[in-house]
C-alpha positions as a Python dict, from the first residue, in 0.01 Angstrom:
ca = {
    (1, 'M'): (0, 0, 0),
    (2, 'S'): (-120, -340, -115),
    (3, 'T'): (-196, -686, 20),
    (4, 'N'): (-173, -993, -203),
    (5, 'A'): (-362, -1323, -175),
    (6, 'D'): (-305, -1632, -389),
    (7, 'I'): (-649, -1785, -440),
    (8, 'G'): (-688, -2161, -418),
    (9, 'L'): (-929, -2289, -683),
    (10, 'D'): (-1175, -2576, -642),
    (11, 'P'): (-1450, -2716, -867),
    (12, 'D'): (-1745, -2476, -869),
    (13, 'T'): (-2035, -2673, -721),
    (14, 'G'): (-2290, -2404, -807),
    (15, 'D'): (-2394, -2343, -446),
    (16, 'D'): (-2280, -1980, -474),
    (17, 'P'): (-2433, -1857, -802),
    (18, 'L'): (-2383, -1512, -948),
    (19, 'P'): (-2614, -1257, -782),
    (20, 'A'): (-2937, -1167, -956),
    (21, 'G'): (-2883, -870, -1181),
    (22, 'C'): (-2527, -953, -1285),
    (23, 'G'): (-2625, -1032, -1643),
    (24, 'Q'): (-2409, -1181, -1915),
    (25, 'A'): (-2249, -870, -2063),
    (26, 'I'): (-1872, -822, -2059),
    (27, 'G'): (-1765, -548, -1820),
    (28, 'S'): (-1845, -424, -1471),
    (29, 'K'): (-2190, -374, -1324),
    (30, 'I'): (-2261, -239, -976),
    (31, 'V'): (-2580, -426, -887),
    (32, 'E'): (-2635, -246, -558),
    (33, 'R'): (-2440, -41, -309),
    (34, 'G'): (-2264, -351, -176),
    (35, 'I'): (-2246, -586, -478),
    (36, 'D'): (-2053, -558, -803),
    (37, 'C'): (-2018, -811, -1086),
    (38, 'Q'): (-1738, -816, -1341),
    (39, 'R'): (-1714, -1042, -1644),
    (40, 'G'): (-1424, -1081, -1882),
    (41, 'A'): (-1313, -1319, -2157),
    (42, 'I'): (-957, -1442, -2211),
    (43, 'L'): (-846, -1585, -2544),
    (44, 'Y'): (-549, -1813, -2485),
    (45, 'E'): (-345, -1916, -2787),
    (46, 'L'): (-93, -2197, -2794),
    (47, 'W'): (188, -2140, -3043),
    (48, 'T'): (484, -2358, -3129),
    (49, 'K'): (832, -2216, -3073),
    (50, 'P'): (1038, -2366, -3355),
    (51, 'K'): (1396, -2295, -3437),
    (52, 'P'): (1454, -2068, -3739),
    (53, 'P'): (1383, -2074, -4024),
    (54, 'E'): (1058, -2243, -3924),
    (55, 'V'): (774, -2009, -3824),
    (56, 'P'): (550, -2045, -3519),
    (57, 'K'): (224, -2229, -3574),
    (58, 'L'): (-103, -2192, -3388),
    (59, 'V'): (-175, -2537, -3242),
    (60, 'G'): (-454, -2465, -2995),
    (61, 'T'): (-690, -2202, -2856),
    (62, 'A'): (-904, -2170, -2545),
    (63, 'T'): (-1172, -1918, -2454),
    (64, 'I'): (-1193, -1867, -2079),
    (65, 'M'): (-1466, -1672, -1903),
    (66, 'V'): (-1374, -1504, -1576),
    (67, 'D'): (-1643, -1372, -1339),
    (68, 'S'): (-1554, -1172, -1030),
    (69, 'V'): (-1818, -1094, -770),
    (70, 'D'): (-1741, -836, -502),
    (71, 'K'): (-1952, -824, -187),
    (72, 'L'): (-1909, -554, 76),
    (73, 'G'): (-2018, -549, 438),
    (74, 'W'): (-2224, -257, 568),
    (75, 'K'): (-2217, -378, 930),
    (76, 'A'): (-1841, -437, 929),
    (77, 'P'): (-1562, -291, 714),
    (78, 'N'): (-1486, -605, 518),
    (79, 'F'): (-1517, -699, 153),
    (80, 'N'): (-1460, -1015, -46),
    (81, 'R'): (-1406, -1119, -406),
    (82, 'T'): (-1516, -1450, -552),
    (83, 'V'): (-1348, -1549, -876),
    (84, 'K'): (-1516, -1798, -1111),
    (85, 'V'): (-1323, -1941, -1408),
    (86, 'K'): (-1463, -2155, -1689),
    (87, 'M'): (-1320, -2273, -2021),
    (88, 'V'): (-1610, -2240, -2262),
    (89, 'A'): (-1433, -2346, -2582),
    (90, 'A'): (-1105, -2511, -2680),
    (91, 'T'): (-928, -2649, -2986),
    (92, 'G'): (-620, -2857, -3058),
    (93, 'R'): (-358, -2894, -2788),
    (94, 'A'): (-545, -2650, -2562),
    (95, 'L'): (-808, -2918, -2498),
    (96, 'S'): (-582, -3044, -2220),
    (97, 'G'): (-270, -2947, -2033),
    (98, 'I'): (-366, -2593, -1937),
    (99, 'K'): (-258, -2483, -1590),
    (100, 'I'): (-428, -2187, -1421),
    (101, 'G'): (-367, -1973, -1116),
    (102, 'A'): (-536, -1669, -964),
    (103, 'D'): (-447, -1404, -712),
    (104, 'V'): (-625, -1102, -574),
    (105, 'K'): (-444, -792, -456),
    (106, 'C'): (-606, -527, -235),
    (107, 'F'): (-484, -169, -262),
    (108, 'G'): (-526, 116, -14),
    (109, 'S'): (-416, 209, 335),
    (110, 'G'): (-530, -27, 609),
    (111, 'C'): (-626, -314, 378),
    (112, 'T'): (-564, -648, 553),
    (113, 'L'): (-625, -1006, 439),
    (114, 'D'): (-878, -1197, 651),
    (115, 'Y'): (-880, -1532, 474),
    (116, 'V'): (-841, -1694, 135),
    (117, 'S'): (-970, -2016, -19),
    (118, 'T'): (-727, -2308, -13),
    (119, 'G'): (-833, -2515, -315),
    (120, 'A'): (-560, -2706, -496),
    (121, 'V'): (-696, -2745, -850),
    (122, 'K'): (-452, -2615, -1113),
    (123, 'D'): (-581, -2792, -1426),
    (124, 'L'): (-836, -2614, -1642),
    (125, 'A'): (-1055, -2844, -1848),
    (126, 'P'): (-1342, -2762, -2087),
    (127, 'A'): (-1680, -2707, -1916),
    (128, 'V'): (-1538, -2774, -1567),
    (129, 'P'): (-1580, -2444, -1378),
    (130, 'L'): (-1354, -2349, -1088),
    (131, 'D'): (-1391, -2088, -816),
    (132, 'G'): (-1209, -1938, -520),
    (133, 'F'): (-1226, -1629, -301),
    (134, 'A'): (-1040, -1385, -78),
    (135, 'Q'): (-1170, -1157, 197),
    (136, 'F'): (-1007, -837, 321),
    (137, 'H'): (-1094, -581, 585),
    (138, 'S'): (-1035, -210, 621),
    (139, 'S'): (-964, 0, 932),
    (140, 'P'): (-1136, 337, 881),
    (141, 'P'): (-1111, 592, 1163),
    (142, 'A'): (-1428, 697, 1345),
    (143, 'S'): (-1518, 1031, 1188),
    (144, 'S'): (-1808, 1224, 1040),
    (145, 'D'): (-1566, 1386, 793),
    (146, 'P'): (-1616, 1219, 453),
    (147, 'T'): (-1249, 1273, 369),
    (148, 'A'): (-1155, 1037, 655),
    (149, 'A'): (-1311, 738, 476),
    (150, 'L'): (-1062, 493, 328),
    (151, 'A'): (-1053, 404, -41),
    (152, 'H'): (-962, 58, -173),
    (153, 'Y'): (-979, -147, -487),
    (154, 'M'): (-901, -508, -575),
    (155, 'R'): (-712, -646, -871),
    (156, 'T'): (-744, -1005, -992),
    (157, 'T'): (-465, -1158, -1200),
    (158, 'I'): (-529, -1483, -1387),
    (159, 'S'): (-214, -1675, -1486),
    (160, 'I'): (-229, -1938, -1762),
    (161, 'R'): (35, -2167, -1908),
    (162, 'H'): (60, -2505, -2079),
    (163, 'V'): (229, -2814, -1933),
    (164, 'N'): (449, -2846, -2240),
    (165, 'V'): (775, -2711, -2100),
    (166, 'D'): (902, -2624, -2447),
    (167, 'E'): (589, -2430, -2538),
    (168, 'P'): (433, -2305, -2211),
    (169, 'N'): (294, -1987, -2374),
    (170, 'P'): (245, -1812, -2039),
    (171, 'L'): (-25, -1546, -2024),
    (172, 'E'): (-144, -1309, -1750),
    (173, 'E'): (-464, -1105, -1758),
    (174, 'S'): (-574, -862, -1485),
    (175, 'H'): (-889, -668, -1403),
    (176, 'E'): (-973, -426, -1123),
    (177, 'S'): (-1276, -374, -905),
    (178, 'E'): (-1480, -60, -876),
    (179, 'L'): (-1371, 183, -604),
    (180, 'V'): (-1455, 60, -252),
    (181, 'R'): (-1507, 314, 27),
    (182, 'C'): (-1502, 221, 396),
    (183, 'D'): (-1613, 456, 672),
    (184, 'K'): (-1697, 449, 1042),
    (185, 'R'): (-1932, 682, 1228),
    (186, 'P'): (-1808, 839, 1551),
    (187, 'P'): (-1974, 722, 1876),
    (188, 'S'): (-2321, 870, 1928),
    (189, 'P'): (-2416, 1057, 2245),
    (190, 'D'): (-2753, 881, 2220),
    (191, 'P'): (-2736, 575, 2450),
    (192, 'D'): (-2993, 398, 2231),
    (193, 'T'): (-2769, 425, 1923),
    (194, 'P'): (-2515, 142, 1913),
    (195, 'N'): (-2159, 223, 1820),
    (196, 'D'): (-2079, 173, 1453),
    (197, 'A'): (-1827, -95, 1361),
    (198, 'G'): (-1783, 61, 1018),
    (199, 'G'): (-1877, -63, 673),
    (200, 'C'): (-1800, -43, 302),
    (201, 'V'): (-1986, 50, -17),
    (202, 'F'): (-1936, 125, -384),
    (203, 'P'): (-1971, 506, -368),
    (204, 'D'): (-2006, 545, -746),
    (205, 'L'): (-2362, 412, -724),
    (206, 'A'): (-2606, 669, -587),
    (207, 'P'): (-2858, 460, -388),
    (208, 'T'): (-3235, 500, -399),
    (209, 'Y'): (-3442, 559, -86),
    (210, 'T'): (-3785, 402, -146),
    (211, 'L'): (-4107, 476, 43),
    (212, 'S'): (-4457, 338, -11),
    (213, 'K'): (-4784, 532, -5),
    (214, 'T'): (-4983, 226, 99),
    (215, 'T'): (-4762, 1, 314),
    (216, 'G'): (-4564, 73, 628),
    (217, 'T'): (-4611, 345, 887),
    (218, 'A'): (-4495, 648, 684),
    (219, 'T'): (-4756, 645, 407),
    (220, 'K'): (-4872, 1004, 459),
    (221, 'T'): (-4516, 1135, 447),
    (222, 'A'): (-4451, 930, 134),
    (223, 'A'): (-4754, 1086, -34),
    (224, 'H'): (-4632, 1433, 62),
    (225, 'I'): (-4286, 1365, -85),
    (226, 'E'): (-4448, 1260, -412),
    (227, 'R'): (-4646, 1586, -421),
    (228, 'A'): (-4334, 1784, -331),
    (229, 'Q'): (-4127, 1626, -606),
    (230, 'A'): (-4395, 1718, -856),
    (231, 'A'): (-4439, 2072, -723),
    (232, 'T'): (-4076, 2184, -695),
    (233, 'L'): (-3910, 2323, -1004),
    (234, 'N'): (-3611, 2094, -971),
    (235, 'H'): (-3817, 1787, -875),
    (236, 'W'): (-3552, 1719, -612),
    (237, 'G'): (-3440, 1358, -578),
    (238, 'R'): (-3666, 1220, -851),
    (239, 'Y'): (-3483, 998, -1099),
    (240, 'T'): (-3602, 980, -1460),
    (241, 'G'): (-3273, 917, -1636),
    (242, 'A'): (-3258, 1271, -1775),
    (243, 'A'): (-2937, 1473, -1754),
    (244, 'T'): (-3130, 1741, -1562),
    (245, 'D'): (-3225, 1507, -1275),
    (246, 'K'): (-3103, 1645, -942),
    (247, 'P'): (-3024, 1402, -659),
    (248, 'L'): (-3032, 1495, -295),
    (249, 'T'): (-2702, 1500, -106),
    (250, 'R'): (-2685, 1414, 261),
    (251, 'L'): (-2604, 1684, 518),
    (252, 'V'): (-2481, 1578, 862),
    (253, 'D'): (-2428, 1927, 1009),
    (254, 'E'): (-2724, 1956, 1247),
    (255, 'T'): (-2690, 2335, 1274),
    (256, 'L'): (-2740, 2373, 899),
    (257, 'A'): (-3017, 2114, 903),
    (258, 'E'): (-3203, 2316, 1166),
    (259, 'K'): (-3172, 2626, 948),
    (260, 'N'): (-3328, 2428, 664),
    (261, 'R'): (-3619, 2322, 888),
    (262, 'T'): (-3678, 2677, 1006),
    (263, 'A'): (-3673, 2818, 653),
    (264, 'A'): (-3900, 2547, 511),
    (265, 'C'): (-4163, 2574, 785),
    (266, 'A'): (-4160, 2950, 837),
    (267, 'A'): (-4516, 2975, 701),
    (268, 'A'): (-4650, 2677, 898),
    (269, 'P'): (-4879, 2750, 1196),
    (270, 'S'): (-4698, 2782, 1527),
    (271, 'P'): (-4763, 2617, 1756),
    (272, 'R'): (-4843, 2319, 1538),
    (273, 'P'): (-5188, 2160, 1560),
    (274, 'T'): (-5201, 1876, 1811),
    (275, 'G'): (-5041, 1559, 1678),
    (276, 'M'): (-4904, 1727, 1364),
    (277, 'D'): (-4552, 1799, 1235),
    (278, 'C'): (-4434, 2030, 964),
    (279, 'D'): (-4279, 1800, 706),
    (280, 'E'): (-4034, 1968, 469),
    (281, 'Y'): (-3899, 1850, 135),
    (282, 'P'): (-3621, 1842, 32),
    (283, 'F'): (-3524, 1687, 364),
    (284, 'A'): (-3368, 1929, 609),
    (285, 'A'): (-3067, 1701, 641),
    (286, 'T'): (-2966, 1756, 278),
    (287, 'Y'): (-2773, 2028, 100),
    (288, 'Q'): (-3088, 2091, -105),
    (289, 'G'): (-3275, 2208, 205),
    (290, 'A'): (-3478, 2529, 208),
    (291, 'A'): (-3198, 2747, 347),
    (292, 'L'): (-2933, 2614, 110),
    (293, 'E'): (-2955, 2500, -253),
    (294, 'G'): (-3331, 2458, -229),
    (295, 'K'): (-3395, 2818, -126),
    (296, 'G'): (-3719, 2922, -293),
    (297, 'D'): (-3779, 2572, -432),
    (298, 'F'): (-3915, 2358, -149),
    (299, 'H'): (-4245, 2226, -17),
    (300, 'W'): (-4399, 2176, 324),
    (301, 'E'): (-4717, 2022, 466),
    (302, 'L'): (-4858, 1939, 806),
    (303, 'I'): (-4829, 1562, 852),
    (304, 'D'): (-4937, 1324, 1126),
    (305, 'R'): (-4651, 1329, 1379),
    (306, 'S'): (-4618, 953, 1422),
    (307, 'D'): (-4616, 901, 1046),
    (308, 'N'): (-4358, 1174, 991),
    (309, 'R'): (-4125, 1047, 1262),
    (310, 'A'): (-4155, 690, 1139),
    (311, 'E'): (-4019, 811, 806),
    (312, 'G'): (-3728, 975, 986),
    (313, 'A'): (-3648, 646, 1160),
    (314, 'Y'): (-3667, 457, 829),
    (315, 'R'): (-3429, 699, 664),
    (316, 'K'): (-3182, 690, 952),
    (317, 'Q'): (-3155, 311, 921),
    (318, 'W'): (-3139, 332, 541),
    (319, 'Y'): (-2851, 580, 565),
    (320, 'L'): (-2664, 331, 781),
    (321, 'E'): (-2731, 26, 563),
    (322, 'N'): (-2619, 214, 252),
    (323, 'R'): (-2333, 396, 427),
    (324, 'V'): (-2467, 732, 304),
    (325, 'I'): (-2228, 987, 451),
    (326, 'D'): (-2198, 1365, 424),
    (327, 'E'): (-2220, 1491, 64),
    (328, 'D'): (-2326, 1152, -74),
    (329, 'P'): (-2590, 1182, -348),
    (330, 'F'): (-2907, 970, -339),
    (331, 'W'): (-3246, 941, -505),
    (332, 'V'): (-3592, 924, -353),
    (333, 'K'): (-3854, 699, -508),
    (334, 'I'): (-4219, 684, -404),
    (335, 'V'): (-4407, 367, -489),
    (336, 'P'): (-4775, 276, -451),
}
């Protein structure tokens, strides 16, 4: 299934710059879980179309940069694409008379167009950037099953031609977004947990959960995680860039998570000292927990209860903001 949107282009006023981290390289770059930047270059050539025996002649060229920025919503299952077009060089007849159009198509079940820009500029001139956008939304079912999440991608097609009706030299170039995943949590039995409206992410980027040893209310737990990452053979969740790095993967099955807690803290004093919790790492709510993949390669310490539970609250919110669902990999980074 697909939904198509013809984008209206207007002069780019610069009030919506490319996100920090996009860079200038050609290609796609997922900046964060909800932002992706894509850059491409189009070489447009204007050739004559003579009658035989004359041969075509190159009478103009234009180099056109196309930037697409995709932004996804984590609080609502919507996503938008901004397209920025700029002629950075031109020669000959291509210095004027170039007409340009753009459309964005969304693929995947349940993809619906919300709105599209309505600009009317069709002429592409040197050093006069244009931009436009389209927003879509998804309709994922409420489910804790990761296979219920909906997959989408967007495709931008840039259409170029010249006003010379005898030599229009039409050209179309397309590029596709990274995979977009939209999910929705089922209603929680906890009255203090608001219902989830759903949200979308780029699942190909494993996010990083960051904790500080000196700021916030979970500093003791952060320090323990750092010690645990150093002490475990697999250094679970620590990212160094090596091929042997092992991320954590989220586990939502509470029965299995409880088995991980029990296995990790079997040697901890029971009952616990007043005001203390047994803090396990890898987290019980991961498939690397002590009763699963992390069997025999885990770490525990007694940690101040308020500190330990503050970390749990941080992580719960971080899971939501990054749409980390069952079996999603992620990294854990401890900072000073």
